[in-house]
CSV table of C-alpha atoms and ligand atoms in Angstrom, one decimal:
chain,number,residue,atom,x,y,z
V,29,MET,CA,-85.6,-98.5,-26.5
V,30,ASP,CA,-88.9,-97.7,-28.7
V,31,LEU,CA,-88.1,-95.2,-31.7
V,32,PRO,CA,-90.2,-92.1,-30.0
V,33,TRP,CA,-87.9,-91.9,-26.9
V,34,LEU,CA,-85.1,-92.3,-29.1
V,35,ILE,CA,-86.2,-89.4,-30.8
V,36,ALA,CA,-87.3,-87.1,-28.1
V,37,LEU,CA,-84.0,-88.2,-26.5
V,38,PHE,CA,-82.1,-87.2,-29.6
V,39,ALA,CA,-84.2,-83.5,-29.7
V,40,LEU,CA,-83.4,-82.8,-26.2
V,41,PHE,CA,-79.8,-83.8,-26.6
V,42,ALA,CA,-79.7,-81.1,-29.4
V,43,ALA,CA,-81.5,-78.5,-27.7
V,44,LEU,CA,-79.2,-79.0,-24.7
V,45,ALA,CA,-76.1,-78.7,-27.3
V,46,CYS,CA,-77.3,-75.8,-29.3
V,47,ALA,CA,-78.3,-74.2,-25.4
V,48,TYR,CA,-74.6,-74.6,-24.8
V,49,LEU,CA,-73.4,-73.4,-27.8
V,50,TRP,CA,-75.5,-70.3,-28.3
V,51,ARG,CA,-74.2,-69.6,-24.6
V,52,ARG,CA,-70.6,-69.9,-25.3
V,53,GLU,CA,-71.1,-68.1,-28.2
V,54,ARG,CA,-73.0,-65.2,-26.4
V,55,ALA,CA,-70.4,-65.1,-23.8
V,56,HIS,CA,-67.5,-65.1,-26.4
V,57,SER,CA,-68.9,-62.0,-28.2
V,58,LEU,CA,-69.8,-60.3,-24.8
V,59,LYS,CA,-66.1,-60.8,-23.7
V,60,LEU,CA,-65.0,-59.4,-27.3
V,61,GLU,CA,-67.2,-56.7,-26.9
V,62,SER,CA,-66.2,-55.8,-23.5
V,63,GLU,CA,-62.6,-55.8,-24.7
V,64,ARG,CA,-63.5,-53.8,-27.4
V,65,HIS,CA,-64.6,-51.0,-25.0
V,66,ALA,CA,-61.7,-51.7,-22.7
V,67,ALA,CA,-59.3,-51.1,-26.1
V,68,GLU,CA,-61.6,-47.7,-26.8
V,69,ARG,CA,-61.3,-46.6,-23.7
V,70,ALA,CA,-57.5,-47.1,-23.1
V,71,PHE,CA,-57.3,-45.5,-26.7
V,72,ARG,CA,-59.2,-42.5,-25.6
V,73,ASP,CA,-57.2,-42.3,-22.2
V,74,ALA,CA,-54.1,-42.3,-24.3
V,75,ASP,CA,-55.3,-39.8,-26.5
V,76,ALA,CA,-56.0,-37.6,-23.2
V,77,ASP,CA,-52.9,-38.4,-22.1
V,78,ALA,CA,-50.9,-37.2,-25.1
V,79,ARG,CA,-53.4,-34.0,-25.3
V,80,LYS,CA,-52.1,-33.2,-21.7
V,81,ARG,CA,-48.3,-34.3,-22.5
V,82,ALA,CA,-48.3,-31.8,-25.9
V,83,GLU,CA,-50.4,-29.1,-23.6
V,84,TYR,CA,-47.6,-29.5,-21.1
V,85,LEU,CA,-44.9,-29.1,-23.2
V,86,ASN,CA,-46.4,-26.4,-25.1
V,87,ALA,CA,-46.7,-24.2,-22.2
V,88,HIS,CA,-43.4,-25.2,-20.3
V,89,PHE,CA,-40.9,-25.3,-23.8
V,90,ALA,CA,-42.6,-23.0,-26.5
V,91,ALA,CA,-42.7,-19.9,-24.4
V,92,ASP,CA,-39.8,-20.3,-22.3
V,93,SER,CA,-36.1,-18.6,-22.6
V,94,ASP,CA,-35.0,-20.5,-19.8
V,95,ALA,CA,-33.8,-24.4,-20.3
V,96,VAL,CA,-36.6,-27.1,-19.8
V,97,MET,CA,-36.3,-30.9,-20.2
V,98,LEU,CA,-38.7,-33.7,-19.8
V,99,ILE,CA,-37.3,-36.9,-17.9
V,100,ALA,CA,-38.7,-40.2,-17.8
V,101,PRO,CA,-38.3,-42.3,-14.6
V,102,ASP,CA,-35.5,-44.0,-15.8
V,103,ARG,CA,-33.7,-40.3,-16.0
V,104,THR,CA,-33.5,-40.5,-19.9
V,105,ILE,CA,-34.6,-37.5,-21.8
V,106,ILE,CA,-38.3,-37.7,-23.5
V,107,GLN,CA,-37.8,-34.2,-24.8
V,108,LEU,CA,-35.9,-30.4,-24.4
V,109,ASN,CA,-36.2,-27.2,-25.9
V,110,ASP,CA,-33.9,-25.3,-27.7
V,111,SER,CA,-32.6,-23.6,-24.5
V,112,ALA,CA,-31.6,-26.6,-23.3
V,113,ARG,CA,-30.0,-27.8,-26.3
V,114,THR,CA,-27.9,-24.6,-26.3
V,115,LEU,CA,-27.1,-24.8,-22.9
V,116,PHE,CA,-25.6,-28.7,-22.7
V,117,GLY,CA,-24.7,-28.9,-26.8
V,118,GLU,CA,-25.1,-32.0,-29.1
V,119,TRP,CA,-24.9,-34.7,-26.2
V,120,ALA,CA,-28.5,-33.4,-25.5
V,121,LYS,CA,-31.4,-35.2,-27.1
V,122,PRO,CA,-34.2,-37.8,-26.4
V,123,GLY,CA,-33.0,-41.1,-25.5
V,124,GLN,CA,-29.9,-39.9,-24.0
V,125,THR,CA,-29.3,-40.1,-20.0
V,126,LEU,CA,-29.6,-37.2,-17.8
V,127,MET,CA,-26.0,-37.7,-16.8
V,128,THR,CA,-24.6,-37.9,-20.0
V,129,ALA,CA,-26.5,-35.0,-21.7
V,130,THR,CA,-25.6,-33.0,-18.6
V,131,ARG,CA,-22.3,-34.1,-17.4
V,132,SER,CA,-23.6,-32.7,-14.1
V,133,VAL,CA,-23.6,-35.3,-11.2
V,134,GLU,CA,-25.4,-32.5,-9.1
V,135,LEU,CA,-28.1,-32.4,-11.3
V,136,ASP,CA,-28.6,-36.1,-12.0
V,137,GLU,CA,-28.8,-36.8,-7.9
V,138,MET,CA,-31.2,-34.3,-7.6
V,139,ALA,CA,-33.5,-35.8,-10.8
V,140,ALA,CA,-33.3,-39.3,-8.8
V,141,HIS,CA,-33.9,-37.4,-5.5
V,142,VAL,CA,-37.1,-36.1,-6.5
V,143,LEU,CA,-38.1,-38.9,-8.8
V,144,ALA,CA,-37.8,-41.1,-5.4
V,145,GLY,CA,-40.5,-38.3,-3.9
V,146,GLY,CA,-38.0,-36.5,-2.1
V,147,GLU,CA,-38.4,-32.8,-1.9
V,148,ASP,CA,-35.5,-30.5,-2.1
V,149,ASN,CA,-36.7,-29.6,-5.5
V,150,ASP,CA,-35.5,-26.4,-6.3
V,151,ARG,CA,-31.5,-25.8,-6.3
V,152,GLN,CA,-28.7,-23.3,-7.2
V,153,ILE,CA,-26.3,-25.6,-9.1
V,154,MET,CA,-23.4,-24.3,-11.6
V,155,ILE,CA,-23.7,-25.5,-14.9
V,156,ASN,CA,-20.9,-24.5,-17.5
V,157,ASN,CA,-19.5,-22.5,-14.6
V,158,LEU,CA,-22.8,-20.1,-14.6
V,159,PRO,CA,-25.1,-20.4,-11.2
V,160,HIS,CA,-28.4,-21.9,-12.3
V,161,ARG,CA,-31.7,-21.8,-10.7
V,162,VAL,CA,-32.8,-26.0,-10.9
V,163,ARG,CA,-36.5,-26.7,-10.3
V,164,ALA,CA,-37.3,-30.3,-10.5
V,165,VAL,CA,-41.5,-31.0,-10.8
V,166,THR,CA,-42.9,-34.4,-11.0
V,167,ALA,CA,-44.7,-34.4,-14.4
V,168,GLY,CA,-47.1,-37.0,-13.6
V,169,PRO,CA,-46.8,-40.4,-15.5
V,170,TYR,CA,-43.9,-38.9,-17.4
V,171,GLY,CA,-41.5,-38.6,-14.7
V,172,LEU,CA,-39.7,-34.9,-14.4
V,173,ALA,CA,-39.6,-31.7,-16.1
V,174,ILE,CA,-36.5,-30.1,-15.4
V,175,GLU,CA,-36.1,-26.3,-15.2
V,176,LEU,CA,-32.7,-24.3,-15.3
V,177,LYS,CA,-32.8,-20.5,-15.2
V,178,ASP,CA,-29.5,-18.5,-15.7
V,179,LEU,CA,-28.8,-16.9,-12.6
V,180,SER,CA,-25.5,-14.9,-13.9
V,181,GLU,CA,-27.5,-11.7,-15.5
V,182,LEU,CA,-29.9,-11.3,-12.6
V,183,GLN,CA,-26.8,-11.6,-10.3
V,184,ARG,CA,-25.0,-9.3,-12.3
V,185,LEU,CA,-27.9,-6.6,-12.4
V,186,GLY,CA,-28.3,-7.2,-8.9
V,187,ARG,CA,-24.5,-6.2,-8.0
V,188,ALA,CA,-24.9,-3.5,-10.6
V,189,ARG,CA,-27.7,-2.0,-8.7
V,190,ARG,CA,-26.2,-2.5,-5.2
V,191,ASP,CA,-23.0,-0.5,-6.5
V,192,PHE,CA,-25.1,2.5,-8.0
V,193,ILE,CA,-27.0,2.5,-4.9
V,194,ALA,CA,-23.9,3.0,-3.1
V,195,ASN,CA,-22.0,5.0,-5.6
V,196,ILE,CA,-25.2,7.8,-5.8
V,197,SER,CA,-25.3,7.7,-1.7
V,198,HIS,CA,-21.1,8.1,-1.7
V,199,GLU,CA,-21.3,11.0,-4.7
V,200,LEU,CA,-24.2,12.8,-2.8
V,201,ARG,CA,-22.6,12.6,0.4
V,202,THR,CA,-19.4,13.9,-0.7
V,203,PRO,CA,-20.5,17.2,-2.6
V,204,LEU,CA,-22.7,18.1,0.5
V,205,THR,CA,-20.4,17.6,3.2
V,206,SER,CA,-18.5,19.8,1.1
V,207,ILE,CA,-21.0,22.4,0.8
V,208,ARG,CA,-22.2,22.1,4.3
V,209,LEU,CA,-18.5,22.8,5.3
V,210,VAL,CA,-18.4,25.6,3.3
V,211,VAL,CA,-21.4,27.6,4.4
V,212,GLU,CA,-20.1,26.7,8.0
V,213,SER,CA,-17.1,28.7,7.4
V,214,LEU,CA,-19.2,31.5,5.8
V,215,LEU,CA,-21.5,31.5,8.4
V,216,THR,CA,-18.6,31.8,11.8
V,217,GLY,CA,-17.3,34.6,9.8
V,218,ALA,CA,-14.0,33.0,9.1
V,219,ALA,CA,-13.7,34.4,5.2
V,220,ARG,CA,-13.4,38.2,6.0
V,221,ASP,CA,-11.7,39.4,3.0
V,222,PRO,CA,-13.8,39.3,-0.6
V,223,ALA,CA,-11.4,37.2,-2.4
V,224,THR,CA,-11.6,34.8,0.3
V,225,THR,CA,-15.3,34.8,0.4
V,226,GLN,CA,-15.5,34.8,-3.5
V,227,GLY,CA,-13.3,31.6,-3.5
V,228,LEU,CA,-15.6,29.6,-0.8
V,229,LEU,CA,-19.1,30.5,-3.1
V,230,GLN,CA,-17.0,29.6,-6.1
V,231,LYS,CA,-16.6,25.5,-4.4
V,232,ILE,CA,-20.1,25.7,-3.9
V,233,ASN,CA,-21.2,26.7,-7.2
V,234,THR,CA,-18.6,23.4,-8.7
V,235,GLU,CA,-20.3,21.1,-5.9
V,236,VAL,CA,-24.2,22.2,-6.7
V,237,ARG,CA,-22.8,22.1,-10.6
V,238,ALA,CA,-21.8,18.4,-9.7
V,239,LEU,CA,-24.9,17.4,-7.7
V,240,GLU,CA,-26.9,19.0,-11.0
V,241,GLN,CA,-25.4,17.0,-13.5
V,242,MET,CA,-25.5,13.9,-11.2
V,243,ALA,CA,-29.7,14.6,-10.8
V,244,GLN,CA,-29.7,15.0,-14.7
V,245,GLU,CA,-28.2,11.8,-15.3
V,246,LEU,CA,-30.7,9.9,-12.8
V,247,LEU,CA,-33.6,11.7,-14.4
V,248,ASP,CA,-32.3,10.9,-17.9
V,249,LEU,CA,-31.9,7.6,-17.1
V,250,ALA,CA,-35.5,7.0,-15.5
V,251,GLN,CA,-36.9,8.7,-18.8
V,252,ILE,CA,-35.1,6.5,-21.0
V,253,GLU,CA,-36.3,3.2,-18.8
V,254,SER,CA,-39.8,4.3,-18.8
V,255,GLY,CA,-39.7,4.9,-22.4
V,256,GLN,CA,-40.7,8.4,-22.6
V,257,ALA,CA,-37.7,9.7,-23.9
V,258,ILE,CA,-39.1,10.8,-27.8
V,259,VAL,CA,-36.9,11.4,-30.5
V,260,LYS,CA,-37.5,14.5,-32.5
V,261,LEU,CA,-35.5,14.5,-35.3
V,262,LEU,CA,-35.3,17.9,-36.7
V,263,PRO,CA,-32.5,19.6,-39.7
V,264,THR,CA,-30.4,21.5,-36.8
V,265,PRO,CA,-26.6,22.3,-37.4
V,266,VAL,CA,-24.3,20.9,-35.7
V,267,ASP,CA,-21.5,23.7,-34.9
V,268,GLN,CA,-25.1,25.3,-32.5
V,269,ILE,CA,-25.1,21.7,-30.9
V,270,VAL,CA,-21.3,22.0,-30.0
V,271,TYR,CA,-21.2,25.7,-28.8
V,272,ASP,CA,-24.0,24.9,-26.6
V,273,ALA,CA,-22.8,21.9,-25.0
V,274,ILE,CA,-19.2,23.9,-24.9
V,275,GLU,CA,-20.8,26.8,-23.7
V,276,ARG,CA,-22.7,25.4,-20.5
V,277,LEU,CA,-19.2,23.2,-19.9
V,278,ARG,CA,-17.0,26.4,-20.1
V,279,PRO,CA,-16.7,27.2,-16.4
V,280,GLN,CA,-15.7,23.7,-15.6
V,281,ALA,CA,-13.0,24.0,-17.8
V,282,GLU,CA,-11.7,27.0,-17.7
V,283,HIS,CA,-11.7,26.6,-13.5
V,284,LYS,CA,-9.1,23.6,-14.5
V,285,SER,CA,-7.4,25.8,-17.2
V,286,LEU,CA,-7.9,23.1,-20.5
V,287,ARG,CA,-7.4,24.2,-23.7
V,288,LEU,CA,-10.7,23.6,-25.6
V,289,HIS,CA,-10.8,23.8,-29.8
V,290,VAL,CA,-13.6,23.5,-31.6
V,291,ASN,CA,-13.3,22.3,-35.5
V,292,VAL,CA,-16.8,21.9,-36.7
V,293,PRO,CA,-17.7,23.3,-40.5
V,294,PRO,CA,-21.0,25.5,-40.3
V,295,ASP,CA,-22.7,23.9,-42.5
V,296,LEU,CA,-22.9,19.9,-41.4
V,297,ILE,CA,-26.6,19.7,-41.1
V,298,ALA,CA,-27.6,16.7,-38.9
V,299,LEU,CA,-31.1,15.3,-38.3
V,300,ALA,CA,-31.0,15.6,-34.8
V,301,ASP,CA,-33.0,16.2,-31.2
V,302,ALA,CA,-30.9,19.3,-30.2
V,303,ASP,CA,-31.5,19.0,-26.6
V,304,LEU,CA,-31.0,15.2,-26.5
V,305,VAL,CA,-27.6,15.2,-28.8
V,306,ASN,CA,-26.8,18.6,-26.8
V,307,ARG,CA,-26.7,16.2,-23.8
V,308,ALA,CA,-25.2,13.0,-25.2
V,309,LEU,CA,-22.2,15.6,-26.3
V,310,GLY,CA,-22.2,17.3,-22.4
V,311,ASN,CA,-21.2,13.9,-21.5
V,312,LEU,CA,-18.5,13.2,-23.2
V,313,LEU,CA,-17.2,16.8,-22.9
V,314,HIS,CA,-18.1,16.7,-19.0
V,315,ASN,CA,-15.7,13.2,-19.0
V,316,ALA,CA,-13.0,14.9,-21.1
V,317,ILE,CA,-12.8,18.0,-18.5
V,318,LYS,CA,-13.4,15.8,-16.0
V,319,PHE,CA,-10.5,13.1,-16.2
V,320,THR,CA,-8.0,15.7,-17.7
V,321,PRO,CA,-5.5,17.0,-15.8
V,322,PRO,CA,-4.8,20.9,-15.3
V,323,HIS,CA,-3.5,22.7,-18.5
V,324,GLY,CA,-4.6,19.7,-20.8
V,325,GLU,CA,-6.2,19.8,-23.8
V,326,ILE,CA,-9.8,19.1,-25.5
V,327,CYS,CA,-10.7,18.8,-29.2
V,328,VAL,CA,-14.2,18.9,-30.2
V,329,GLN,CA,-14.1,18.0,-34.3
V,330,ALA,CA,-17.6,17.2,-36.5
V,331,ARG,CA,-17.3,16.0,-40.5
V,332,ALA,CA,-18.9,14.5,-43.1
V,333,VAL,CA,-17.8,10.9,-43.1
V,334,ALA,CA,-20.3,9.3,-45.9
V,335,GLY,CA,-23.3,9.9,-48.3
V,336,ASP,CA,-25.2,10.3,-45.4
V,337,THR,CA,-23.4,10.4,-41.8
V,338,ILE,CA,-21.9,13.1,-39.3
V,339,GLU,CA,-19.1,12.1,-37.3
V,340,VAL,CA,-19.1,13.9,-34.3
V,341,SER,CA,-15.4,13.4,-32.0
V,342,VAL,CA,-14.3,14.8,-28.7
V,343,SER,CA,-10.8,14.1,-27.6
V,344,ASP,CA,-8.8,14.7,-24.3
V,345,THR,CA,-5.4,14.1,-23.0
V,346,GLY,CA,-6.3,12.8,-19.9
V,347,PRO,CA,-5.4,9.2,-19.1
V,348,GLY,CA,-7.1,7.3,-21.6
V,349,ILE,CA,-8.8,3.9,-21.0
V,350,PRO,CA,-7.0,0.8,-20.1
V,351,PRO,CA,-7.9,-1.7,-23.0
V,352,GLN,CA,-9.5,-4.0,-20.5
V,353,ASP,CA,-12.2,-1.2,-19.7
V,354,LEU,CA,-12.9,-0.2,-23.5
V,355,PRO,CA,-15.4,-2.8,-24.0
V,356,ARG,CA,-17.3,-2.1,-20.8
V,357,VAL,CA,-17.1,2.1,-21.0
V,358,PHE,CA,-20.5,2.3,-22.1
V,359,GLU,CA,-22.4,-0.1,-20.0
V,360,ARG,CA,-24.9,1.5,-17.1
V,361,PHE,CA,-23.3,1.7,-13.9
V,362,PHE,CA,-19.8,0.9,-15.1
V,363,ARG,CA,-17.1,2.8,-13.8
V,364,GLY,CA,-13.4,2.4,-14.6
V,365,ASP,CA,-11.4,1.4,-11.6
V,366,ARG,CA,-9.3,4.3,-10.9
V,367,ALA,CA,-13.2,6.2,-10.5
V,368,ARG,CA,-14.3,3.4,-8.6
V,369,ARG,CA,-11.9,3.5,-5.9
V,370,ASN,CA,-12.4,7.1,-5.4
V,371,GLU,CA,-9.4,8.6,-6.9
V,372,GLY,CA,-10.7,10.2,-9.4
V,373,PRO,CA,-13.6,12.5,-9.8
V,374,GLY,CA,-16.7,11.1,-8.8
V,375,GLY,CA,-19.7,9.9,-11.2
V,376,THR,CA,-22.4,7.8,-11.4
V,377,GLY,CA,-21.2,5.4,-14.2
V,378,LEU,CA,-24.4,6.6,-16.8
V,379,GLY,CA,-22.6,9.2,-18.7
V,380,LEU,CA,-21.9,6.9,-21.3
V,381,ALA,CA,-24.8,4.9,-21.3
V,382,ILE,CA,-26.8,7.6,-21.8
V,383,ALA,CA,-24.8,9.0,-24.7
V,384,LYS,CA,-25.0,5.7,-26.7
V,385,HIS,CA,-29.0,5.7,-25.7
V,386,VAL,CA,-29.2,9.1,-27.4
V,387,VAL,CA,-27.2,8.3,-30.5
V,388,GLU,CA,-28.2,5.0,-31.2
V,389,ALA,CA,-31.9,6.2,-30.8
V,390,HIS,CA,-30.8,8.8,-33.7
V,391,GLY,CA,-29.8,6.0,-36.0
V,392,GLY,CA,-26.3,6.6,-35.4
V,393,THR,CA,-23.2,4.6,-33.4
V,394,ILE,CA,-20.8,5.1,-30.6
V,395,ARG,CA,-17.6,4.2,-29.9
V,396,VAL,CA,-14.3,4.9,-28.2
V,397,GLU,CA,-10.6,4.8,-28.9
V,398,SER,CA,-7.8,4.9,-26.1
V,399,ALA,CA,-4.2,3.7,-26.2
V,400,GLY,CA,-4.7,3.7,-22.3
V,401,VAL,CA,-1.3,5.7,-22.1
V,402,PRO,CA,-1.7,8.9,-19.4
V,403,GLY,CA,-1.5,11.9,-21.2
V,404,LYS,CA,-2.3,10.5,-24.9
V,405,GLY,CA,-6.2,10.1,-23.9
V,406,ALA,CA,-9.2,8.7,-25.4
V,407,THR,CA,-10.9,10.2,-28.4
V,408,PHE,CA,-15.3,9.3,-28.4
V,409,TYR,CA,-16.7,9.3,-31.7
V,410,PHE,CA,-20.3,9.5,-32.7
V,411,THR,CA,-22.3,9.7,-35.8
V,412,LEU,CA,-25.4,11.1,-36.8
V,413,LEU,CA,-27.8,11.1,-40.0
V,414,SER,CA,-27.2,14.4,-42.4
V,415,SER,CA,-30.5,16.3,-43.2
V,416,ALA,CA,-29.0,16.8,-46.5
V,417,PRO,CA,-26.8,13.9,-48.6
V,418,GLN,CA,-23.7,15.1,-48.7
V,419,PRO,CA,-22.3,15.2,-52.4
C,516,ADP,P1,-18.6,8.3,-14.5
C,516,ADP,O1,-18.0,9.0,-15.6
C,516,ADP,O2,-20.2,9.1,-14.1
C,516,ADP,O3,-18.3,7.2,-14.0
C,516,ADP,P2,-19.5,7.1,-17.3
C,516,ADP,O4,-20.8,6.3,-17.8
C,516,ADP,O5,-19.8,8.7,-18.1
C,516,ADP,O6,-19.5,7.4,-16.0
C,516,ADP,O7,-18.3,6.4,-17.3
C,516,ADP,C1,-17.7,5.3,-17.5
C,516,ADP,C2,-16.0,4.9,-16.9
C,516,ADP,O8,-15.7,5.0,-18.8
C,516,ADP,C3,-15.6,6.4,-16.4
C,516,ADP,O9,-16.1,5.8,-15.3
C,516,ADP,C4,-14.4,6.0,-16.8
C,516,ADP,O10,-13.3,4.7,-16.2
C,516,ADP,C5,-14.1,5.9,-18.1
C,516,ADP,N1,-14.0,7.0,-19.1
C,516,ADP,C6,-15.2,7.9,-19.6
C,516,ADP,N2,-15.0,8.7,-20.3
C,516,ADP,C7,-13.4,9.0,-20.1
C,516,ADP,C8,-12.4,9.7,-20.5
C,516,ADP,N3,-12.5,10.9,-21.5
C,516,ADP,N4,-11.0,9.6,-19.8
C,516,ADP,C9,-10.9,8.6,-19.4
C,516,ADP,N5,-11.8,7.3,-18.9
C,516,ADP,C10,-12.9,7.7,-19.3
């Protein structure tokens, strides 16, 4: 072959090789470029996922006092909030299986059911012997968000409210029926002599007073709950508050022939809202009168106990309070067994709760002591701030 042909052939070959190499290089760099784009996209997606997850957790975890857990599709814990840690204890931590962490077969079974696409995702499950409403919501690729709400307090409040309405209805019906019967006797002329008429009118008076007391307590409670009760603290002689409360309730005490002893030094000046403290003390006195059998004794005392504190006490010689009731008497709607079974005198279970609220609004404390022995009665103590420090 001639030299020129050989050169031409070589040049052609070289050109083809160059073209091939260029194309291969270009394809490689295009592939690299697209891989770089894909990686960037994946990174952006992961970032968005992480942000979404953080948003989810913030929304569901931070503000929530309910227990919340995020569970992976294999039912291991990804994350949980403080309430969940408190509820389940030390075993509940990320990486742990739901079953090990919670020791609840029902909860684990529910999570598996919802993860498999099941719809029954809102159940009531007992956790640590307390009823919980458990809701499981699928949380995208992360698996499952489980929320646990403790229902025991709600159920207790619901029960207390139902008891309260039943009590109120009963307490209203009893005096109203009794008033109606007395009024009917008066109308039919059954009371022929003035003494009988006087007795019947006295009965109406007692029942009306009971109704008044109940209406007052309901009003106080409504005011307390709406936060409208404004406390006006002014220097007030304690003996004035005590005598005002006693005078208000004296007819009831006399009706039962109860002896009232008062021991309040005239120089005790408290920082108090006289109307409110009068009401709190009135509730204690009202109970003492109500629970003490005829011819018993009630004693009201006040003394300076520390530099700036005055302690007022009301004691009686009634049946006292059984030890198991002592921690509960200040609870709203609480009534002791005797009172609840209507063997004892009527009431709403609000008097002591209101007294506690009033005393605490004055910066004081209230407590009760009783051996629960009939005749030995109960003593209620509450404190007020002194308007001038005692020497
Ligand atoms: P209520 O008197 O309307 O039932 P309270 O809140 O005033 O409601 O009192 C709650 C419960 O505390 C009463 O039902 C009773 O069991 C108990 N209690 C209160 N004061 C006395 C008292 N002086 N002696 C015996 N039990 C009392």
